[in-house]
Amino acid sequence: MKRYNPKDIETKWQKVWQEDKIYQAIDFAEKKKFVMLTEFPYPSGSGIHIGHTREYTIGDILARYKRMNGYNVLFPMGFDAFGLPTENYAIKNKVSPIKATDDNVAIFETQLKSLGLSIDWQRTFKTSDPSYYKWTQWLFLRFFKAGLVYQDETFINWCPFCKTGLANEEVINGRHERCDTLVEKKLLKQWIMRITDYADRLIEGLKTVDYPSKIADQQINWIGRSNGAQIKFNVSGSDKIIEVFSTRIDTIYSAACLILAPEHPMIKDIVNPKHKQTVNDYINSVKLKSEIDRQNIDKDRTGVFSGAYAINPINSKLIPIWIADFVLVNYGTGAVFGDIHDERDATFLKTHNIDATVSVVPKDQQLRDKVVSMTDIYTEDGYLINSERFDGLTSAKAREEILEYLVSKGQAQKKVNYRLRDWIFSRQHYWGEPIPIIHCPEHGAVAVPDEDLPVELPPVDKYEPTDNGQSPLSLIDSFVNTKCPICQQPAKRETDTMPNWAGSSWYYLRYFDAHNDLSFADKDKLDYWQNVDLYLGGMEHTTLHLLYSRFWHQFLYDQKMVPTPEPYQARRGQGIILGPDGLKMSKSKGNVVNPSDIIESGYGADSLRLAIAFIAPYDLTTPWNPEILGGTYRYLNRVWVLVDQIILRDSNQSVSEQEDKNIKQIMANLINKVGNDIELMNFNTAIAALMETLNGFYKIFNDVAINFNKDIWLDAISQYIKLLAIFAPHISEEIWRQKLNNKDSVHLSTWPVFNKNLLSTDNITIIAQVNGKMRATFILPTGTGQEEITKLVLNDQRVAKFIDQKSIKKTIFVKDKIINFVV
RNA sequence: GGGCGAGUGGCGGAAUUGGUAUACGCGAUGGACUUAAAAUCCAUUGGUCUUAAAGCCUUGAGGGUUCGAGUCCCUCCUCGCCCACCA
């Protein structure tokens, strides 16, 4: 008998599927729609990796399952083509980024197709296609016109290696997440998106969608909403006011000083001339420090006295104003009041010998003595002391009353602060969407008229970023010099480009209407397809792409341009597949597993897909085991061989009702189990059930005592192949059409149905316990009563000997499960 | 420091949510087939005592609740991921 050889069948069926267009999603079809979205890949030069394979295999299994269950499924694929790696690749290999992208996309398409994914390829695009980024630019201009984009000269995160500005989200531990270079602060004029305007909406919206708490919590923490008060401190002998944000206004009586960030704009106005030199020296020394040094929590708390004093609005006490670099300029107001009830402040006060008083103490007397004598720093909520008429209040109550009092005096207001920063949207690079703005000396920043979009990327000789912090586009006069759309006078184009997160912020909408030249997507098509029903992607995008695209979508909803307030109804994040050594795969460690190599090595795509779905729950980070492929290949081969054996076996004996029922029962249970597991995304146990059932089939098939009826077996194996088809589409199609002689594709067939009555079995295993310890099992008819079982069990030696002479104190009986005697 | 999660055989992992712990697969050992190897098939495979039957022990450690705990509660230990001077 011929062995199963994937090479004979996989590319053959891939071609047939493509020609027959069996995976096409149909706009406005009567069937219920299901949008299965997986994050589109960045087409890098190294081709698809095992992470892509896991994500798309899982998406494909679900897409196929939904399709067979009668849904009009949209399972699309595109390419997130703009970005630094392609630009770097182009520079290094001296090819144009357009050519590099085209080449890489071609490789990606071939590799993705070799996995047998049921993608509707008619809807594909690249974010670097002018026909696509025309709409990215158009959407940007909606933000611009709504006042949600602004230009500001600000200290931004600057990567000196990539020579570009970065969003806060792209900086990890003070380093650029892509190249690991230490990030610097640089003062640059930047385009910025007001994502903070949507901070509350981004939190609220999470309640209406189905995200795992892991993802929702991470977004909520990232947004970092905190309730507090903004308090005004007048500067003594000056008309200046310094505002301070605090969540602990209950500790205001212990405010020992004000501390300003070195970048605080008011320093120059308040500094005492006698201290000017030391203050300037300090600020300059901070500038020389790297971000990493500044963010080192364990370092000394440096700072200088400004010579000025502020007036505590609660009691008019004079407190010194200091400058210290542990205060961050871009959170809150860039100034804090320093007090003993915050660990950082307390260290600072101690280091610089600033007098401190305690104003909040714990209820417990012993703890209180410790705090009052200041041998311990108390940062929790407690009861107020040394706080005049607020003494004795709880912290929570005091926050209310002190705030109310200061508000009435006009010295404070209620304030919500966010850790989320506005989104730096400028990049000083070539390979991105040009920002469609024209700078006119007369009219300032003017939007490029819609009819002039797209602003196409001009060809350049050099893609290298410039040293002066401007994009290479600034060197092309024919691009830069233009006319103001308002006054027709000479004007200059914006030369910054958008970050690579721009194109991916709305790409899912484009799949609904991929080739529309009149709008980013037709309204009726949006109405039909929105929302994305399930979005699968990497956990690493939770605070980047996932947050950005929710922001864009919420804005588009406000503009009445999309029908739903949230883009993704459900989100799931897949785990990382590590190298066989348990470490993250990387070229330098030499532990990279290449999916294309596996397919070509002879195992084929089906074995690979099964291995990936079987190795662990999809959301678990787990090491790759190359040996598992042997297991999944052997399994598929055993399916292949059993089908052949059934077909070749030349007898159609009459079978008993029970024998008929047994097979049907096995299949009913399997269909039920696989269906339930897929709904819960338990792919590994679904495959285990398929394997287990196959083993069972072999046992029955080879049992000479059991009569063989070919019709019954062919029926069962046909159902079995349908279940297998979502995991291993090629071998299933080959068996379905070539061995079982079906005309149409198994992938157009419907998911098998089963008789629910068959799920309840006639006989069931009852566990007999003595004192909770299992002593024997009995196979009995379902529903056997307690009396009957008791009699049977007590007469059984295996149980009886543990009861012996002892008396039975209690009997616990759970129908169809256990009987337990307590002696 | 904050948030989230996890500890089950040699390994990846199951366990219908409190009811036979170790499903399924890998690996290993023995056997069949073969001149031989590969492939395939069959058997065994948590530990321990034992010729065997039978028993005892076992889900990171310790305690608790319960007739019964991998699952629930408390204490502790270890590991992973994300964030981190956020006032």
Tab-separated table of C-alpha atoms in Angstrom, chain A residues 86-433:
chain	number	residue	atom	x	y	z
A	86	THR	CA	12.791	47.470	4.870
A	87	GLU	CA	14.486	50.823	4.625
A	88	ASN	CA	17.587	49.464	6.360
A	89	TYR	CA	17.508	46.401	4.145
A	90	ALA	CA	17.238	48.614	1.062
A	91	ILE	CA	20.162	50.773	2.177
A	92	LYS	CA	22.304	47.761	2.976
A	93	ASN	CA	21.569	45.886	-0.228
A	94	LYS	CA	21.393	48.995	-2.412
A	95	VAL	CA	17.960	48.281	-3.810
A	96	SER	CA	14.921	50.499	-3.720
A	97	PRO	CA	12.556	49.855	-0.823
A	98	ILE	CA	9.778	49.425	-3.377
A	99	LYS	CA	11.645	46.615	-5.085
A	100	ALA	CA	12.703	45.074	-1.773
A	101	THR	CA	9.083	45.137	-0.619
A	102	ASP	CA	7.786	43.608	-3.838
A	103	ASP	CA	10.364	40.841	-3.672
A	104	ASN	CA	9.638	40.079	-0.038
A	105	VAL	CA	5.881	40.146	-0.521
A	106	ALA	CA	6.227	37.667	-3.372
A	107	ILE	CA	8.172	35.332	-1.090
A	108	PHE	CA	5.647	35.775	1.696
A	109	GLU	CA	2.721	35.048	-0.607
A	110	THR	CA	4.313	31.849	-1.840
A	111	GLN	CA	5.126	30.743	1.680
A	112	LEU	CA	1.694	31.592	3.047
A	113	LYS	CA	0.061	29.711	0.196
A	114	SER	CA	2.245	26.684	0.907
A	115	LEU	CA	0.591	26.463	4.334
A	116	GLY	CA	-2.749	25.856	2.632
A	117	LEU	CA	-4.441	28.850	4.245
A	118	SER	CA	-8.020	29.563	3.175
A	119	ILE	CA	-7.312	33.208	2.468
A	120	ASP	CA	-9.355	35.310	0.077
A	121	TRP	CA	-6.406	36.626	-1.920
A	122	GLN	CA	-8.561	38.954	-4.012
A	123	ARG	CA	-8.654	41.416	-1.143
A	124	THR	CA	-4.931	41.713	-0.531
A	125	PHE	CA	-2.901	44.936	-0.537
A	126	LYS	CA	0.276	46.470	0.802
A	127	THR	CA	0.228	49.540	3.023
A	128	SER	CA	2.917	50.974	0.739
A	129	ASP	CA	0.647	50.890	-2.319
A	130	PRO	CA	-0.192	54.488	-3.294
A	131	SER	CA	-3.791	53.320	-3.775
A	132	TYR	CA	-3.765	52.311	-0.108
A	133	TYR	CA	-1.767	55.076	1.513
A	134	LYS	CA	-3.837	57.619	-0.334
A	135	TRP	CA	-6.509	56.709	2.209
A	136	THR	CA	-4.095	56.613	5.133
A	137	GLN	CA	-3.245	60.206	4.244
A	138	TRP	CA	-6.900	61.062	3.740
A	139	LEU	CA	-7.751	59.674	7.180
A	140	PHE	CA	-4.837	61.576	8.706
A	141	LEU	CA	-6.327	64.756	7.341
A	142	ARG	CA	-9.663	63.983	9.051
A	143	PHE	CA	-7.734	63.932	12.350
A	144	PHE	CA	-5.978	67.142	11.325
A	145	LYS	CA	-9.214	68.900	10.483
A	146	ALA	CA	-10.795	67.734	13.737
A	147	GLY	CA	-7.915	69.274	15.685
A	148	LEU	CA	-6.607	65.928	16.865
A	149	VAL	CA	-3.233	66.393	15.201
A	150	TYR	CA	-0.955	69.199	16.215
A	151	GLN	CA	2.595	70.243	15.653
A	152	ASP	CA	4.774	71.023	18.591
A	153	GLU	CA	8.413	71.533	19.385
A	154	THR	CA	9.000	69.115	22.139
A	155	PHE	CA	11.564	66.867	23.696
A	156	ILE	CA	11.058	63.583	21.981
A	157	ASN	CA	12.632	60.164	22.189
A	158	TRP	CA	15.335	60.108	19.570
A	159	CYS	CA	17.133	57.009	18.374
A	160	PRO	CA	20.632	58.109	17.305
A	161	PHE	CA	21.200	54.863	15.406
A	162	CYS	CA	17.995	54.894	13.360
A	163	LYS	CA	18.056	58.695	13.355
A	164	THR	CA	14.389	58.998	14.027
A	165	GLY	CA	11.869	60.084	16.600
A	166	LEU	CA	9.987	57.428	18.509
A	167	ALA	CA	6.661	57.135	20.260
A	168	ASN	CA	6.718	56.539	23.987
A	169	GLU	CA	5.472	53.007	23.332
A	170	GLU	CA	8.528	52.194	21.235
A	171	VAL	CA	10.981	52.857	24.044
A	172	ILE	CA	11.658	49.874	26.291
A	173	ASN	CA	13.888	50.452	29.326
A	174	GLY	CA	15.309	53.551	27.725
A	175	ARG	CA	16.195	51.728	24.528
A	176	HIS	CA	14.671	51.654	21.060
A	177	GLU	CA	12.708	48.410	20.944
A	178	ARG	CA	13.876	47.578	17.420
A	179	CYS	CA	17.615	48.212	17.554
A	180	ASP	CA	18.307	48.320	21.310
A	181	THR	CA	20.102	51.648	21.013
A	182	LEU	CA	20.010	53.978	24.029
A	183	VAL	CA	17.376	56.588	23.346
A	184	GLU	CA	18.201	60.284	23.663
A	185	LYS	CA	16.006	63.297	24.252
A	186	LYS	CA	15.920	65.703	21.369
A	187	LEU	CA	14.048	68.928	20.867
A	188	LEU	CA	12.263	68.657	17.539
A	189	LYS	CA	9.179	69.961	15.890
A	190	GLN	CA	6.885	66.979	15.602
A	191	TRP	CA	3.441	65.997	14.482
A	192	ILE	CA	1.540	64.639	17.440
A	193	MET	CA	-1.833	62.891	17.708
A	194	ARG	CA	-4.094	63.612	20.639
A	195	ILE	CA	-4.639	60.023	21.695
A	196	THR	CA	-4.970	61.257	25.286
A	197	ASP	CA	-8.287	62.866	24.314
A	198	TYR	CA	-9.544	59.319	23.915
A	199	ALA	CA	-7.959	57.919	27.088
A	200	ASP	CA	-11.250	57.452	28.917
A	201	ARG	CA	-13.007	56.118	25.836
A	202	LEU	CA	-10.231	53.594	25.306
A	203	ILE	CA	-10.769	52.334	28.854
A	204	GLU	CA	-14.574	52.402	28.680
A	205	GLY	CA	-14.699	50.646	25.311
A	206	LEU	CA	-13.006	47.602	26.765
A	207	LYS	CA	-16.195	46.803	28.649
A	208	THR	CA	-18.072	46.265	25.416
A	209	VAL	CA	-15.676	43.815	23.792
A	210	ASP	CA	-14.412	40.340	24.520
A	211	TYR	CA	-10.719	40.691	25.319
A	212	PRO	CA	-8.892	38.430	27.791
A	213	SER	CA	-8.289	40.303	31.031
A	214	LYS	CA	-4.562	39.963	30.413
A	215	ILE	CA	-4.913	42.237	27.380
A	216	ALA	CA	-7.566	44.576	28.766
A	217	ASP	CA	-5.643	45.079	32.028
A	218	GLN	CA	-2.450	45.810	30.156
A	219	GLN	CA	-4.182	48.526	28.141
A	220	ILE	CA	-5.826	49.986	31.240
A	221	ASN	CA	-2.493	50.044	33.071
A	222	TRP	CA	-0.808	51.603	30.089
A	223	ILE	CA	-3.387	54.376	29.923
A	224	GLY	CA	-2.857	54.732	33.669
A	225	ARG	CA	-5.783	56.885	34.700
A	226	SER	CA	-5.367	58.398	38.132
A	227	ASN	CA	-7.690	60.697	40.065
A	228	GLY	CA	-6.192	63.535	42.018
A	229	ALA	CA	-6.003	67.240	42.442
A	230	GLN	CA	-4.135	70.032	40.733
A	231	ILE	CA	-2.959	72.408	43.435
A	232	LYS	CA	-1.715	75.980	43.011
A	233	PHE	CA	1.352	77.042	44.990
A	234	ASN	CA	2.087	80.768	44.879
A	235	VAL	CA	5.745	81.659	44.687
A	236	SER	CA	6.770	83.883	47.562
A	237	GLY	CA	7.612	87.461	46.515
A	238	SER	CA	6.469	86.868	42.935
A	239	ASP	CA	3.250	86.690	40.939
A	240	LYS	CA	4.173	83.251	39.627
A	241	ILE	CA	2.112	80.202	40.415
A	242	ILE	CA	3.408	76.645	40.276
A	243	GLU	CA	0.828	73.947	39.738
A	244	VAL	CA	1.290	70.506	41.184
A	245	PHE	CA	-0.616	67.281	40.562
A	246	SER	CA	-1.151	64.948	43.505
A	247	THR	CA	-3.256	61.912	44.276
A	248	ARG	CA	-2.422	62.366	47.966
A	249	ILE	CA	-3.771	65.788	48.819
A	250	ASP	CA	-4.434	64.363	52.309
A	251	THR	CA	-0.680	64.667	52.947
A	252	ILE	CA	-0.488	68.355	52.010
A	253	TYR	CA	0.247	69.479	55.580
A	254	SER	CA	3.495	67.528	55.426
A	255	ALA	CA	4.598	69.195	52.180
A	256	ALA	CA	8.223	70.057	52.963
A	257	CYS	CA	9.235	71.485	49.610
A	258	LEU	CA	8.254	71.829	45.980
A	259	ILE	CA	10.330	69.894	43.468
A	260	LEU	CA	10.447	70.847	39.799
A	261	ALA	CA	11.696	68.816	36.879
A	262	PRO	CA	14.914	70.288	35.421
A	263	GLU	CA	13.020	70.989	32.171
A	264	HIS	CA	10.261	72.880	33.983
A	265	PRO	CA	9.669	76.109	32.017
A	266	MET	CA	9.194	78.269	35.102
A	267	ILE	CA	12.626	77.681	36.600
A	268	LYS	CA	14.219	80.655	34.908
A	269	ASP	CA	11.482	82.945	36.240
A	270	ILE	CA	11.711	82.005	39.878
A	271	VAL	CA	15.339	81.139	40.492
A	272	ASN	CA	17.093	83.371	43.003
A	273	PRO	CA	20.025	85.138	41.254
A	274	LYS	CA	22.377	83.895	43.962
A	275	HIS	CA	21.544	80.324	43.026
A	276	LYS	CA	21.489	80.813	39.264
A	277	GLN	CA	24.915	79.331	38.702
A	278	THR	CA	24.396	76.138	40.703
A	279	VAL	CA	20.943	75.648	39.173
A	280	ASN	CA	22.281	76.030	35.636
A	281	ASP	CA	25.159	73.696	36.379
A	282	TYR	CA	22.747	71.122	37.675
A	283	ILE	CA	20.410	71.388	34.675
A	284	ASN	CA	23.366	71.028	32.320
A	285	SER	CA	24.666	67.989	34.167
A	286	VAL	CA	21.258	66.361	33.841
A	287	LYS	CA	21.272	66.985	30.097
A	288	LEU	CA	24.468	64.969	29.817
A	289	LYS	CA	22.971	61.974	31.551
A	290	SER	CA	21.488	59.181	29.503
A	291	GLU	CA	17.848	58.310	29.954
A	292	ILE	CA	18.942	55.018	31.463
A	293	ASP	CA	20.932	56.802	34.152
A	294	ARG	CA	18.080	59.130	34.883
A	295	GLN	CA	15.644	56.285	35.171
A	296	ASN	CA	17.782	54.260	37.511
A	297	ILE	CA	15.635	54.066	40.611
A	298	ASP	CA	18.428	53.040	42.950
A	299	LYS	CA	20.672	56.003	42.284
A	300	ASP	CA	21.142	58.979	44.576
A	301	ARG	CA	18.418	61.548	44.615
A	302	THR	CA	20.274	64.546	43.263
A	303	GLY	CA	18.877	68.049	43.200
A	304	VAL	CA	19.532	71.744	43.889
A	305	PHE	CA	17.818	74.488	45.836
A	306	SER	CA	16.478	77.309	43.655
A	307	GLY	CA	16.670	79.928	46.375
A	308	ALA	CA	12.953	80.586	45.986
A	309	TYR	CA	10.095	79.679	48.287
A	310	ALA	CA	6.512	78.677	47.687
A	311	ILE	CA	3.505	79.198	49.901
A	312	ASN	CA	1.594	76.106	50.937
A	313	PRO	CA	-2.006	77.111	50.179
A	314	ILE	CA	-3.389	75.048	53.047
A	315	ASN	CA	-1.507	76.812	55.861
A	316	SER	CA	0.511	79.590	54.185
A	317	LYS	CA	3.751	78.006	55.330
A	318	LEU	CA	6.838	78.858	53.289
A	319	ILE	CA	8.526	75.846	51.722
A	320	PRO	CA	11.711	75.802	49.623
A	321	ILE	CA	11.558	75.142	45.895
A	322	TRP	CA	14.019	72.525	44.665
A	323	ILE	CA	14.934	71.158	41.262
A	324	ALA	CA	15.538	67.424	40.860
A	325	ASP	CA	15.758	65.074	37.936
A	326	PHE	CA	13.616	62.323	39.403
A	327	VAL	CA	10.615	64.528	38.707
A	328	LEU	CA	9.411	63.924	35.163
A	329	VAL	CA	8.600	66.910	33.030
A	330	ASN	CA	6.019	65.141	30.941
A	331	TYR	CA	3.844	63.640	33.630
A	332	GLY	CA	1.344	65.732	35.508
A	333	THR	CA	2.603	69.309	35.699
A	334	GLY	CA	6.312	68.501	35.935
A	335	ALA	CA	6.292	69.526	39.578
A	336	VAL	CA	5.477	67.788	42.857
A	337	PHE	CA	5.337	68.679	46.497
A	338	GLY	CA	7.859	66.643	48.431
A	339	ASP	CA	6.694	64.986	51.619
A	340	ILE	CA	7.567	62.232	54.025
A	341	HIS	CA	4.713	59.966	52.861
A	342	ASP	CA	6.308	59.074	49.552
A	343	GLU	CA	9.403	56.916	49.478
A	344	ARG	CA	11.179	58.838	46.740
A	345	ASP	CA	10.375	62.184	48.299
A	346	ALA	CA	11.383	60.943	51.731
A	347	THR	CA	14.805	59.873	50.458
A	348	PHE	CA	15.173	63.223	48.756
A	349	LEU	CA	14.284	65.142	51.924
A	350	LYS	CA	16.736	63.104	53.945
A	351	THR	CA	19.548	63.469	51.394
A	352	HIS	CA	19.217	67.233	51.366
A	353	ASN	CA	18.358	67.718	55.048
A	354	ILE	CA	15.007	69.295	54.390
A	355	ASP	CA	12.763	69.510	57.454
A	356	ALA	CA	9.853	67.121	57.294
A	357	THR	CA	6.714	66.598	59.345
A	358	VAL	CA	4.320	63.686	59.520
A	359	SER	CA	0.658	64.259	58.764
A	360	VAL	CA	-0.745	60.798	58.167
A	361	VAL	CA	-0.392	57.933	60.649
A	362	PRO	CA	-1.686	54.400	60.909
A	363	LYS	CA	-4.461	53.527	63.344
A	364	ASP	CA	-2.328	51.024	65.224
A	365	GLN	CA	-0.607	52.788	68.128
A	366	GLN	CA	2.699	50.919	67.910
A	367	LEU	CA	2.986	51.599	64.214
A	368	ARG	CA	1.990	55.176	64.900
A	369	ASP	CA	4.802	55.761	67.361
A	370	LYS	CA	7.260	54.460	64.848
A	371	VAL	CA	5.982	56.789	62.145
A	372	VAL	CA	5.870	59.842	64.377
A	373	SER	CA	9.441	59.256	65.441
A	374	MET	CA	10.194	58.959	61.721
A	375	THR	CA	12.183	55.785	61.881
A	376	ASP	CA	9.763	54.413	59.310
A	377	ILE	CA	8.190	55.899	56.212
A	378	TYR	CA	4.462	55.461	56.102
A	379	THR	CA	3.005	55.607	52.607
A	380	GLU	CA	-0.384	53.984	53.152
A	381	ASP	CA	-3.676	55.654	53.845
A	382	GLY	CA	-4.286	56.364	57.533
A	383	TYR	CA	-5.510	59.070	59.899
A	384	LEU	CA	-4.493	62.701	59.784
A	385	ILE	CA	-2.447	64.463	62.470
A	386	ASN	CA	-0.708	67.845	62.481
A	387	SER	CA	-3.366	68.936	60.017
A	388	GLU	CA	-5.303	71.525	61.994
A	389	ARG	CA	-9.032	71.083	61.579
A	390	PHE	CA	-8.624	67.981	59.406
A	391	ASP	CA	-6.989	66.021	62.238
A	392	GLY	CA	-8.514	62.641	62.863
A	393	LEU	CA	-10.051	62.237	59.417
A	394	THR	CA	-9.292	59.164	57.335
A	395	SER	CA	-7.118	59.767	54.295
A	396	ALA	CA	-10.053	59.123	51.970
A	397	LYS	CA	-12.290	61.598	53.786
A	398	ALA	CA	-9.488	64.131	54.102
A	399	ARG	CA	-8.862	64.037	50.352
A	400	GLU	CA	-12.457	65.044	49.777
A	401	GLU	CA	-12.576	67.769	52.398
A	402	ILE	CA	-9.170	69.322	51.775
A	403	LEU	CA	-9.847	69.407	48.053
A	404	GLU	CA	-13.235	70.981	48.625
A	405	TYR	CA	-11.667	73.607	50.870
A	406	LEU	CA	-8.877	74.480	48.452
A	407	VAL	CA	-11.309	74.577	45.533
A	408	SER	CA	-13.438	77.070	47.427
A	409	LYS	CA	-10.328	79.197	47.909
A	410	GLY	CA	-9.511	78.906	44.190
A	411	GLN	CA	-6.256	77.139	45.007
A	412	ALA	CA	-7.022	73.706	43.541
A	413	GLN	CA	-9.176	71.733	41.165
A	414	LYS	CA	-10.119	68.132	40.712
A	415	LYS	CA	-7.944	66.543	38.044
A	416	VAL	CA	-7.545	63.269	36.214
A	417	ASN	CA	-4.107	62.407	34.937
A	418	TYR	CA	-2.982	59.735	32.515
A	419	ARG	CA	0.278	57.953	32.036
A	420	LEU	CA	-0.604	57.691	28.384
A	421	ARG	CA	1.159	60.392	26.388
A	422	ASP	CA	0.123	61.917	23.115
A	423	TRP	CA	1.346	59.940	20.155
A	424	ILE	CA	4.445	61.283	18.408
A	425	PHE	CA	3.451	60.732	14.797
A	426	SER	CA	6.476	62.083	12.890
A	427	ARG	CA	9.300	59.983	11.561
A	428	GLN	CA	12.334	61.466	9.854
A	429	HIS	CA	12.572	58.684	7.299
A	430	TYR	CA	11.971	57.922	3.677
A	431	TRP	CA	10.012	54.682	3.768
A	432	GLY	CA	6.662	55.814	5.148
A	433	GLU	CA	3.548	57.709	4.127
